[in-house]
Tab-separated table of C-alpha atoms and ligand atoms in Angstrom:
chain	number	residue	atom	x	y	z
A	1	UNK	CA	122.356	109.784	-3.483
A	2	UNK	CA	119.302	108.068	-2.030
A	3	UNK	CA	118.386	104.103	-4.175
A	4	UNK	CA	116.007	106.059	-5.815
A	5	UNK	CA	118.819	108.580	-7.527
A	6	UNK	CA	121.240	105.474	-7.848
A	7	UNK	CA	118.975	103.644	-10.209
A	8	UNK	CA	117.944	106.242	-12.184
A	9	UNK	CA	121.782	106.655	-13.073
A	10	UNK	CA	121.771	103.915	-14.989
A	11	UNK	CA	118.498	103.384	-16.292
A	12	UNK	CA	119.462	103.791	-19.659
A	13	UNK	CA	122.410	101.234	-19.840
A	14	UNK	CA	121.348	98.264	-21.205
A	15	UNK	CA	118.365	99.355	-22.563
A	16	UNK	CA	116.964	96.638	-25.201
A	17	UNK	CA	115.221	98.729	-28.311
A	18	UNK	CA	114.194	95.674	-30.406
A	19	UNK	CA	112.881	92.981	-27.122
A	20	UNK	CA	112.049	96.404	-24.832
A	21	UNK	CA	113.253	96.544	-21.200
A	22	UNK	CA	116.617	95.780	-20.395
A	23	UNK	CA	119.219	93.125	-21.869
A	24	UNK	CA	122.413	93.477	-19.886
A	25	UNK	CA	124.549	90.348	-19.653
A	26	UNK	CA	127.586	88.547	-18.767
A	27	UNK	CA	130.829	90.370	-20.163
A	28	UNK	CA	128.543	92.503	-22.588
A	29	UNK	CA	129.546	96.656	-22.786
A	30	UNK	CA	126.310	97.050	-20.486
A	31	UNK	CA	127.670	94.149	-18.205
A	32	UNK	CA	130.658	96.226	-18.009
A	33	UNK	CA	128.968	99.867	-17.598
A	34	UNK	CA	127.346	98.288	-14.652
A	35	UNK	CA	130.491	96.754	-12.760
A	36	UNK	CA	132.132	100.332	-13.386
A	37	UNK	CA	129.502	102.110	-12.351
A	38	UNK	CA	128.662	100.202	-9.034
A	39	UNK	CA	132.949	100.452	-8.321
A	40	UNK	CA	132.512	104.123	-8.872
A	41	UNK	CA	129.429	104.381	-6.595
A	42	UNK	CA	131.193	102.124	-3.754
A	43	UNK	CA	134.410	104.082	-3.509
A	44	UNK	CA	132.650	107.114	-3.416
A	45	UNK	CA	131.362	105.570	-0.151
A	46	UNK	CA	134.656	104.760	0.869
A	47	UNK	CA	134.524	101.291	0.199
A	48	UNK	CA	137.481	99.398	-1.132
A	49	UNK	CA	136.432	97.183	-4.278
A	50	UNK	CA	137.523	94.169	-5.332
A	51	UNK	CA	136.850	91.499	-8.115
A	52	UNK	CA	137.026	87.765	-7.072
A	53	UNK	CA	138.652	85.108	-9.156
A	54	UNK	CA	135.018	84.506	-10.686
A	55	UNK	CA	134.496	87.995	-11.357
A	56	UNK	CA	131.953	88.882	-8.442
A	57	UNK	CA	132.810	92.154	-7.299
A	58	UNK	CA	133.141	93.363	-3.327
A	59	UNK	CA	132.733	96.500	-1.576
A	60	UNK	CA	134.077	95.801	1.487
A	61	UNK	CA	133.902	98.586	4.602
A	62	UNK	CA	137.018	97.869	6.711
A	63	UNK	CA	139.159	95.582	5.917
A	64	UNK	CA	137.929	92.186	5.172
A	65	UNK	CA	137.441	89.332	7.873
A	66	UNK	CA	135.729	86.555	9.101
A	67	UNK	CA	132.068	86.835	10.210
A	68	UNK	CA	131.134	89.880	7.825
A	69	UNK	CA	127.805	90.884	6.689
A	70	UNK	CA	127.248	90.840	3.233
A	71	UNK	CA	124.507	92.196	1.480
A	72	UNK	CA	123.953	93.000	-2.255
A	73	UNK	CA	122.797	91.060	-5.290
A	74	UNK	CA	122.935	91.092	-9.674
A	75	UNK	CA	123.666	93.785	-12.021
A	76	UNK	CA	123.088	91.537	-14.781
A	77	UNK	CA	119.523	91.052	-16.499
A	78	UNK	CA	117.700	88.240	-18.238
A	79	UNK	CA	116.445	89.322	-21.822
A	80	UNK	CA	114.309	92.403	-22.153
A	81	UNK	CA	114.357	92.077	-18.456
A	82	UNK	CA	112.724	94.871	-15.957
A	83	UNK	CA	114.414	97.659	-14.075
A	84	UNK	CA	114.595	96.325	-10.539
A	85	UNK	CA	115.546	92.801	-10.601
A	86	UNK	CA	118.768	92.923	-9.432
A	87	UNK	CA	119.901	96.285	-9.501
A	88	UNK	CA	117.249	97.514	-6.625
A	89	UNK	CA	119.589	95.372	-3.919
A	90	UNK	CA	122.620	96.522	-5.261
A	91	UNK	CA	121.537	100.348	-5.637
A	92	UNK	CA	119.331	100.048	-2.183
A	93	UNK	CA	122.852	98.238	-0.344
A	94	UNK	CA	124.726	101.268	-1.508
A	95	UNK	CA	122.725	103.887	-0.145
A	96	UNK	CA	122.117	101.879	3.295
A	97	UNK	CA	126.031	102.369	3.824
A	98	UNK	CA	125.349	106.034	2.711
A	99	UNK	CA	122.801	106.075	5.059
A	100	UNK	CA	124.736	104.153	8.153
A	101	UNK	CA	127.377	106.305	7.837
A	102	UNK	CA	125.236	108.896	7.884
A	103	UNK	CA	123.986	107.842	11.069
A	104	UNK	CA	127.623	107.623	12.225
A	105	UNK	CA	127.241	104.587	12.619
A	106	UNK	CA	130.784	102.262	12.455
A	107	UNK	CA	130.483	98.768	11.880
A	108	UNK	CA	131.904	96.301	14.378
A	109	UNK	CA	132.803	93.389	11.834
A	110	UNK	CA	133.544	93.667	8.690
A	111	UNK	CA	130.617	95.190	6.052
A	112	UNK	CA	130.562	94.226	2.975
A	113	UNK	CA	128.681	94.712	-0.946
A	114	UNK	CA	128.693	92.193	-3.385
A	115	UNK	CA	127.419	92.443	-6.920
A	116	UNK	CA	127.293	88.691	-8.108
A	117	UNK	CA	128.361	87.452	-11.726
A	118	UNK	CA	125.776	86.194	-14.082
A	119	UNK	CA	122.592	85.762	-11.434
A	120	UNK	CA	120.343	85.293	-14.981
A	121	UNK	CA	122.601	83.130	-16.735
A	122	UNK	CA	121.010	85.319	-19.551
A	123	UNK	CA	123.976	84.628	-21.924
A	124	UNK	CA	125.508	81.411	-20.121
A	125	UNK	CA	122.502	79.989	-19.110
A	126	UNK	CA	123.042	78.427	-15.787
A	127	UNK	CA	121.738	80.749	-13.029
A	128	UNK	CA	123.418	82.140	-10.146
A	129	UNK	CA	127.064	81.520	-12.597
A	130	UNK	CA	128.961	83.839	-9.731
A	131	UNK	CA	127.753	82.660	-6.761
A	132	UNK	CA	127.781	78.621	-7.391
A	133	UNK	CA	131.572	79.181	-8.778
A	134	UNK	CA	132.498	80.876	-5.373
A	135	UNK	CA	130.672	78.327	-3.782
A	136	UNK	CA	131.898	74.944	-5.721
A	137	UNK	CA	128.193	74.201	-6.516
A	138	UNK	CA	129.013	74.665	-10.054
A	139	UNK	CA	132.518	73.108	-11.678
A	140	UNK	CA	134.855	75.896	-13.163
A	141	UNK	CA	135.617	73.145	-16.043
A	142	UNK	CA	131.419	73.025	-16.994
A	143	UNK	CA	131.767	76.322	-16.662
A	144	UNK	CA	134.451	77.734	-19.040
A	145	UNK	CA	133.197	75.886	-21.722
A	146	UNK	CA	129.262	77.448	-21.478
A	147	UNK	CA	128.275	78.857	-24.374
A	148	UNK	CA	125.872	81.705	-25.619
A	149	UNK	CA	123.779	81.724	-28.169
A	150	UNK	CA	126.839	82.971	-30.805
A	151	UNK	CA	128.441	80.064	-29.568
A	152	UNK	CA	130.780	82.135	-27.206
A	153	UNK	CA	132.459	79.961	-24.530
A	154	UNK	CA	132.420	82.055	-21.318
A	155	UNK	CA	136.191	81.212	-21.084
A	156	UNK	CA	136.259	83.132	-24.535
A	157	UNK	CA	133.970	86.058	-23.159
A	158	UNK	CA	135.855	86.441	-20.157
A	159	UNK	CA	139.540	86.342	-22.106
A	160	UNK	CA	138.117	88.790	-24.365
A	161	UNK	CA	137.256	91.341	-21.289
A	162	UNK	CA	140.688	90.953	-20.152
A	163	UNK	CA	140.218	88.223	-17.769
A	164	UNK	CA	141.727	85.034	-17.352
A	165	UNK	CA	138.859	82.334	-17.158
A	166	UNK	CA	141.589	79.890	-15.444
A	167	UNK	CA	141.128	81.708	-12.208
A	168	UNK	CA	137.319	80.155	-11.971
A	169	UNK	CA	136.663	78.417	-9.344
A	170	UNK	CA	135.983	77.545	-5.397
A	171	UNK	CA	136.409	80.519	-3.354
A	172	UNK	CA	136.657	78.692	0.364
A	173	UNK	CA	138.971	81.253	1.694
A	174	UNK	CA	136.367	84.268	0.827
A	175	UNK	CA	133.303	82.184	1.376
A	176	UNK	CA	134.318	81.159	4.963
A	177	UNK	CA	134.610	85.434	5.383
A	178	UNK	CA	130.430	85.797	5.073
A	179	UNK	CA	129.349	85.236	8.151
A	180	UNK	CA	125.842	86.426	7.359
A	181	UNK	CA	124.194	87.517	3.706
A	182	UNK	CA	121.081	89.414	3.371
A	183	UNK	CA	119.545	90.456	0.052
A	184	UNK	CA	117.113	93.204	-0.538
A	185	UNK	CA	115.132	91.989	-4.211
A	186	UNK	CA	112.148	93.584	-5.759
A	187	UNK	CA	108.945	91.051	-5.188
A	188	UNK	CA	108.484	89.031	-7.952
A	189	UNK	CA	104.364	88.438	-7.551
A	190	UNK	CA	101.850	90.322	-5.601
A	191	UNK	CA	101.913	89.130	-2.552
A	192	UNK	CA	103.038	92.211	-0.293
A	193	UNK	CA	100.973	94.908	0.474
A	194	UNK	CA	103.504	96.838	2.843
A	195	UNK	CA	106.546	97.953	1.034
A	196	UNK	CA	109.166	95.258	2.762
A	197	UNK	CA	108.678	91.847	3.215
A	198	UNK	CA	111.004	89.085	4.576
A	199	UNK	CA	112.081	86.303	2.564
A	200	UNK	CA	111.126	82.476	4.407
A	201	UNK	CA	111.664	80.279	1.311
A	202	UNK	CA	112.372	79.555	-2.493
A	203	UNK	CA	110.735	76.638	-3.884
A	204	UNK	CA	113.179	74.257	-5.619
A	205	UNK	CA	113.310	74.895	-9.023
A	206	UNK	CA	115.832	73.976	-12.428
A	207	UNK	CA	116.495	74.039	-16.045
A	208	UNK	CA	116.672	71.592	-18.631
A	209	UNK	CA	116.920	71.949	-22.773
A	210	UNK	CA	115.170	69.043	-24.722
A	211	UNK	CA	116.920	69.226	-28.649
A	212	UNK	CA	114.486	67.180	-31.112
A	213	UNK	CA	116.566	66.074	-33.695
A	214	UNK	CA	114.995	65.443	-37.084
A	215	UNK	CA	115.676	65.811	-40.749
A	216	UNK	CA	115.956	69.696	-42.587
A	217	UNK	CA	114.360	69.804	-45.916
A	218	UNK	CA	112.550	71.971	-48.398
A	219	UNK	CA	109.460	73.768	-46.911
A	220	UNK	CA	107.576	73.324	-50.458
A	221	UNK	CA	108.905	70.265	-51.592
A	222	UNK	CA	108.456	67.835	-49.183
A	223	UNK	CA	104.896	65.963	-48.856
A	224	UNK	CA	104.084	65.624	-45.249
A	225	UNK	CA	104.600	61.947	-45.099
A	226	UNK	CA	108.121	62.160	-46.271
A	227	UNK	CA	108.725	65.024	-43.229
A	228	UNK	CA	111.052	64.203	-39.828
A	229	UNK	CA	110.280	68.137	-38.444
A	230	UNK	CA	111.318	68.214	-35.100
A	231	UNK	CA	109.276	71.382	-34.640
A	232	UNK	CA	106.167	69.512	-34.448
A	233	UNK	CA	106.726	67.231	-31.145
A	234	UNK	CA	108.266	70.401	-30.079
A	235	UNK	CA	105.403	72.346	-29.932
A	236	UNK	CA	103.798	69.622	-28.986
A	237	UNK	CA	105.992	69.638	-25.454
A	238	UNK	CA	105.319	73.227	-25.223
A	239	UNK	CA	101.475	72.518	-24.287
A	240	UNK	CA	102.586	69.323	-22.309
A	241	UNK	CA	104.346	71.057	-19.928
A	242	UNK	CA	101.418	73.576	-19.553
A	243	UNK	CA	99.264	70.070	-18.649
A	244	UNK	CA	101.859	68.651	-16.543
A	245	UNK	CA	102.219	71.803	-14.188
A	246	UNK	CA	98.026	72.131	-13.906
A	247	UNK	CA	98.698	68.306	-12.921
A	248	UNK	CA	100.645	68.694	-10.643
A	249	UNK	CA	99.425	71.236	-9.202
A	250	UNK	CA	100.543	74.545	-7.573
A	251	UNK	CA	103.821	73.919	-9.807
A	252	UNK	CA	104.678	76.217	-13.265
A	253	UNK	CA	106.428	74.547	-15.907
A	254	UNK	CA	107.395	77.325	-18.433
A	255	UNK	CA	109.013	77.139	-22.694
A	256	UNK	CA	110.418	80.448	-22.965
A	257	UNK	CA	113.117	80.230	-25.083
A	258	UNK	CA	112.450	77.625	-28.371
A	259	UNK	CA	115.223	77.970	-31.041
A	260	UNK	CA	114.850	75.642	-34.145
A	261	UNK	CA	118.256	75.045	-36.391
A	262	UNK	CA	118.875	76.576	-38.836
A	263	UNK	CA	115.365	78.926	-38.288
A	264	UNK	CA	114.509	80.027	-42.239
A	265	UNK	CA	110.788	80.546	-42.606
A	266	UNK	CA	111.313	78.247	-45.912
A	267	UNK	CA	112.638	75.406	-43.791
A	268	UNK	CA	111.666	72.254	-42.337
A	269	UNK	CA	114.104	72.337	-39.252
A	270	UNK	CA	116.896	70.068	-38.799
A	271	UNK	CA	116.685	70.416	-35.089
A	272	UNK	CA	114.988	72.288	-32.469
A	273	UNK	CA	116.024	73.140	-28.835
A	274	UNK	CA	113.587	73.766	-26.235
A	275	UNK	CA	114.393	74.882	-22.653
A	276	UNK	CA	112.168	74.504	-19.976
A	277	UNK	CA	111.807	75.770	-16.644
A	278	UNK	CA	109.938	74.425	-13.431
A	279	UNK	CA	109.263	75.081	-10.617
A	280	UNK	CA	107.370	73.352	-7.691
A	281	UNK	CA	106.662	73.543	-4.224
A	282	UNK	CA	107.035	69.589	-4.018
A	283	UNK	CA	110.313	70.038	-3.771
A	284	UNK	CA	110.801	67.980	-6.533
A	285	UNK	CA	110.592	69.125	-9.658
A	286	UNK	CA	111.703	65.334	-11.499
A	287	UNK	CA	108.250	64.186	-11.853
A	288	UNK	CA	106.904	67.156	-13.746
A	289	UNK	CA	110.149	66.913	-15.714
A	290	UNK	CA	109.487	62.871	-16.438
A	291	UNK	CA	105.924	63.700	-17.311
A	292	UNK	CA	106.621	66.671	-20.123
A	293	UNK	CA	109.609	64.045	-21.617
A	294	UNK	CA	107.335	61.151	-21.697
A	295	UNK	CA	104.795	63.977	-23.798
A	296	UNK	CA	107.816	65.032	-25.536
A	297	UNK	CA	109.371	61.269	-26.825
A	298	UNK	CA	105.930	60.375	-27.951
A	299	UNK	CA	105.437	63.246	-29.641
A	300	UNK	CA	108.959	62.817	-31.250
A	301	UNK	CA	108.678	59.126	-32.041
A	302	UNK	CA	105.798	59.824	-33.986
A	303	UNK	CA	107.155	62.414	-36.360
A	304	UNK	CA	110.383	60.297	-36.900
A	305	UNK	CA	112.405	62.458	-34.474
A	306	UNK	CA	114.705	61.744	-31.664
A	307	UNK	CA	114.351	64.458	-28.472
A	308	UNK	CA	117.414	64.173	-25.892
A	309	UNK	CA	117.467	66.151	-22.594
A	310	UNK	CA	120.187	67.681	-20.989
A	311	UNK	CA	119.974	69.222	-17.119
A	312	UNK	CA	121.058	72.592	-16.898
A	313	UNK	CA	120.436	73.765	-13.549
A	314	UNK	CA	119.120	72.427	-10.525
A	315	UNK	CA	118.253	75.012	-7.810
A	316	UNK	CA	116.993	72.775	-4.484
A	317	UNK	CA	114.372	73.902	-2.346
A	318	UNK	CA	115.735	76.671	0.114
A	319	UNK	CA	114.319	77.834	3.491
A	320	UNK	CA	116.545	80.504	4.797
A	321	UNK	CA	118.097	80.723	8.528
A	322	UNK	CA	115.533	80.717	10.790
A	323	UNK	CA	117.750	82.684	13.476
A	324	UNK	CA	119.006	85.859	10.722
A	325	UNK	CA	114.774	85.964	9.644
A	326	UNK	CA	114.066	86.173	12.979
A	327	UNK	CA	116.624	89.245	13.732
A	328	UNK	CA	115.429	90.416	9.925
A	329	UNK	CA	111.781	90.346	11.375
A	330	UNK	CA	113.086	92.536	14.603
A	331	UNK	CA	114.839	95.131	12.482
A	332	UNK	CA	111.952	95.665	9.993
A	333	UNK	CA	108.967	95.385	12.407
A	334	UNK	CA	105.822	94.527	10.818
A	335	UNK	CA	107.335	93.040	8.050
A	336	UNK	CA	105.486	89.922	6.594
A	337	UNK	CA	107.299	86.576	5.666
A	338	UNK	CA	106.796	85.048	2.458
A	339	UNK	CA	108.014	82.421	-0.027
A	340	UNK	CA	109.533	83.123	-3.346
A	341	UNK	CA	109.409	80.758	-6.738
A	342	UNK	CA	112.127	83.019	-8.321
A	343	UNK	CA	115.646	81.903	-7.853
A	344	UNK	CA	118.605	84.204	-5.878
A	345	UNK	CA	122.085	84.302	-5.103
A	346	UNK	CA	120.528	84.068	-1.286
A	347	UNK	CA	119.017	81.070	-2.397
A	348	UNK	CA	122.673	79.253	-3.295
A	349	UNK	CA	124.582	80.963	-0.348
A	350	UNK	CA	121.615	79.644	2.155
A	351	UNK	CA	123.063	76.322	1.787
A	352	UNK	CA	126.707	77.657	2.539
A	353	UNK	CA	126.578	80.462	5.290
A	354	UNK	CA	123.176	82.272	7.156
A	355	UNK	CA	121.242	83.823	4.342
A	356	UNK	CA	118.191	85.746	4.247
A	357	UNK	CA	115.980	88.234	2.018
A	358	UNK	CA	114.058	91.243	2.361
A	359	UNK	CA	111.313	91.977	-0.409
A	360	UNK	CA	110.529	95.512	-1.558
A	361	UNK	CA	106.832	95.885	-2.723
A	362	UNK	CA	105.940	95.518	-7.111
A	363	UNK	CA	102.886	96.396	-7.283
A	364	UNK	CA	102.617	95.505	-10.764
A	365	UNK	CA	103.559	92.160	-9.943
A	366	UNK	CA	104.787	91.537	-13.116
A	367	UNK	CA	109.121	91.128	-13.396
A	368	UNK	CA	111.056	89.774	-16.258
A	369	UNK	CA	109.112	92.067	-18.110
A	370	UNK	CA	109.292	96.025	-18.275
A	371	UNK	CA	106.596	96.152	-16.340
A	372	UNK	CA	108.243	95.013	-13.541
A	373	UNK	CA	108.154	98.113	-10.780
A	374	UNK	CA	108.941	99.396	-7.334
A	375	UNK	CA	107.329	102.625	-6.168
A	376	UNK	CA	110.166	105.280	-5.111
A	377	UNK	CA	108.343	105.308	-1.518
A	378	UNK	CA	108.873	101.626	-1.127
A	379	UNK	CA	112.110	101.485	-2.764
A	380	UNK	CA	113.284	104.091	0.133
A	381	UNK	CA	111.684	101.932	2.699
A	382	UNK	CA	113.470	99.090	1.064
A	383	UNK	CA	116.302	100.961	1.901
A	384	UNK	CA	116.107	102.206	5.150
A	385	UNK	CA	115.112	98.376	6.049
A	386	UNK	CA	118.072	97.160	4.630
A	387	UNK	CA	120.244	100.101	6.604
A	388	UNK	CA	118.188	98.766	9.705
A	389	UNK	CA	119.033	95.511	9.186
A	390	UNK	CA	122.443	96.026	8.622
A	391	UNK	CA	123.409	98.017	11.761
A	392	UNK	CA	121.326	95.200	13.756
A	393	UNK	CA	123.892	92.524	12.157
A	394	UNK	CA	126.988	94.540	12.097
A	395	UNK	CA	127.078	96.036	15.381
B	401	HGY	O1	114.896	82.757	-12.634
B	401	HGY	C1	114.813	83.209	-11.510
B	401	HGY	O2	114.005	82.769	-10.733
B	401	HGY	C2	115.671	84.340	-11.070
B	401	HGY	O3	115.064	85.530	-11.426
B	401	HGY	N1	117.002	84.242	-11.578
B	402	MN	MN1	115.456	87.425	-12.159
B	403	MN	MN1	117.158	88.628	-9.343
């Protein structure tokens, strides 16, 4: 089965009939379709699988070692998400070992496939969940007691799947194995017009949920003077950050997610939460962050509210290995480099071990969304790249 075939095997699990697209999360039945359908796929390339103690799960050819190459990516989807984020470098890393053996081709170090827990952090909310717990950037402790929007710990999701959530944690023993990770992800803009491009750089980017605390009343009965509704300043912080991003400039500050408590259309909230998400090419995203919360206490100090922020992510600015882009460029000639503002398990192992990214052409542009899209052409290009850039590594 070609990438082409392996996606459309599970392009209906997950599928999202009230938001559209695809909602498949974190210890969800789609979450787990997907896991059991990629160990399926792997063995039938006669890889052996195995789940880490943070519930990333490896497909290793031969046995594994030190100085592998890794490649692979996310199952997992934000909500209503598209059909390629993700799943294209996991369903294009399968059929480039289909293809190398094919070639009969046998690695000389260790190969492996790696389908990473949680990239999203659709139901956790901290991004890249798998790959910062096998890397310590994220503490097993903040991490067990994550909750989803039911109010779920992640300790509780995973004991309900049948894992034990005590096993989270560093992974130096399997970490020091990688000795170079490449991951093939559907563009996310429209910058490529060739099917492959080479990853150079993601621009530093993070997470942080603002609650505006206020008072809940009657919707009819209360006069506007007598109202604390912490929906107003947050609005109003929903069209600061739109000002503080054209500010600063070649930065986007986005509210997607704005949840007010308890949410009845008769009801002056008690409390809102507001996430918001920036990214900037600065390298520092703090400033845009100080200017929406100065926006945001003014707006809540006037309306009798209190607003407190909490981080929830911070991604740093990543350029990837210079020496692996080079040998990327070599194996996918003609390829063109370019810079990413969307986040990737690449982007947390750069820091840890030689990382790097190949791009497969959207020519809608648009991901997140349904819309998102690869062509089959380019997704078999994608592919064949990937198979390229493998043998070149693993030789
Ligand atoms: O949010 C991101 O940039 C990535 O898609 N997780
Ligand atoms: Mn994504
Ligand atoms: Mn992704």
């Amino acid at each position: 089965m070609n990438a082409v075939e392996l996606l459309a095997e599970i392009t209906d699990v997950g599928r999202d009939r009230t938001r559209g697209g695809y909602s498949r999360h974190l210890a969800t039945a789609a979450g787990s379709d997907l896991r059991d359908w990629f160990a399926e796929q792997a063995r039938r390339r006669g890889l052996d699988v195995e789940t880490d103690r943070n519930g990333n799960v490896w497909a290793w050819w031969g046995a594994p070692g030190p100085d592998a190459v890794v490649t692979g990516s996310h199952l997992d989807s934000v909500p209503g998400g598209g059909a390629f984020d993700g799943p294209l470098g996991v369903a294009s890393a399968l059929a480039a070992v289909q293809d190398l053996a094919g070639r009969g081709f046998a690695p000389a170090r260790p190969l492996a496939v790696v389908v990473f827990a949680e990239e999203e952090g659709g139901r956790f909310g901290v991004p890249c969940l798998g790959s910062r717990l096998l890397t310590g950037d994220l503490d097993a402790d903040r991490a067990r007691a994550l909750r989803d929007a039911d109010g779920v710990s992640l300790a509780d999701a995973l004991t309900a799947r049948g894992d034990d959530p005590s096993t989270l944690g560093p992974d130096p023993e399997r970490l020091a194995r990688v000795g170079r990770f490449v991951e093939l992800h559907v563009e996310q803009g429209r910058a490529l017009d060739v099917p492959v491009g080479i990853g150079s750089a993601i621009v530093a980017h993070g997470r942080w949920r603002l609650r505006f605390t206020g008072r809940g009343d009657h919707a009819g009965t209360t006069a506007l003077t007598d109202r604390r509704d912490p929906m107003i300043p947050a609005a109003a912080t929903v069209l600061a950050a739109r000002r503080a991003a054209a500010r600063a400039g070649d930065t986007r500050a986005t509210v997607g997610r704005l949840v007010p408590n308890p949410g009845g259309t008769n009801v002056i909230a008690s409390s809102v939460d507001l996430w918001l998400d920036v990214r900037t090419p600065a390298g520092d995203p703090g400033p845009v962050v100080d200017d929406v919360l100065g926006a945001a206490r003014e707006a809540a100090h006037a309306e009798g509210c209190t607003v407190a922020l909490t981080v929830e992510s911070l991604s740093p600015a990543v350029t990837f290995d210079d020496a692996l882009a080079a040998r990327l460029a070599a194996a996918v000639p003609g390829a063109p480099m370019l810079a990413t503002a969307a986040g990737h398990d690449a982007g947390v192992l750069a820091a840890h071990v030689p990382a790097g990214m190949l791009h497969v052409r959207n020519p809608t542009g648009v991901s997140h969304a349904p819309d998102e899209h690869a062509e089959d052409g380019d997704v078999e290009c994608g592919a064949r790249a990937l198979a390229d850039v493998l043998e070149e590594l693993a030789r």
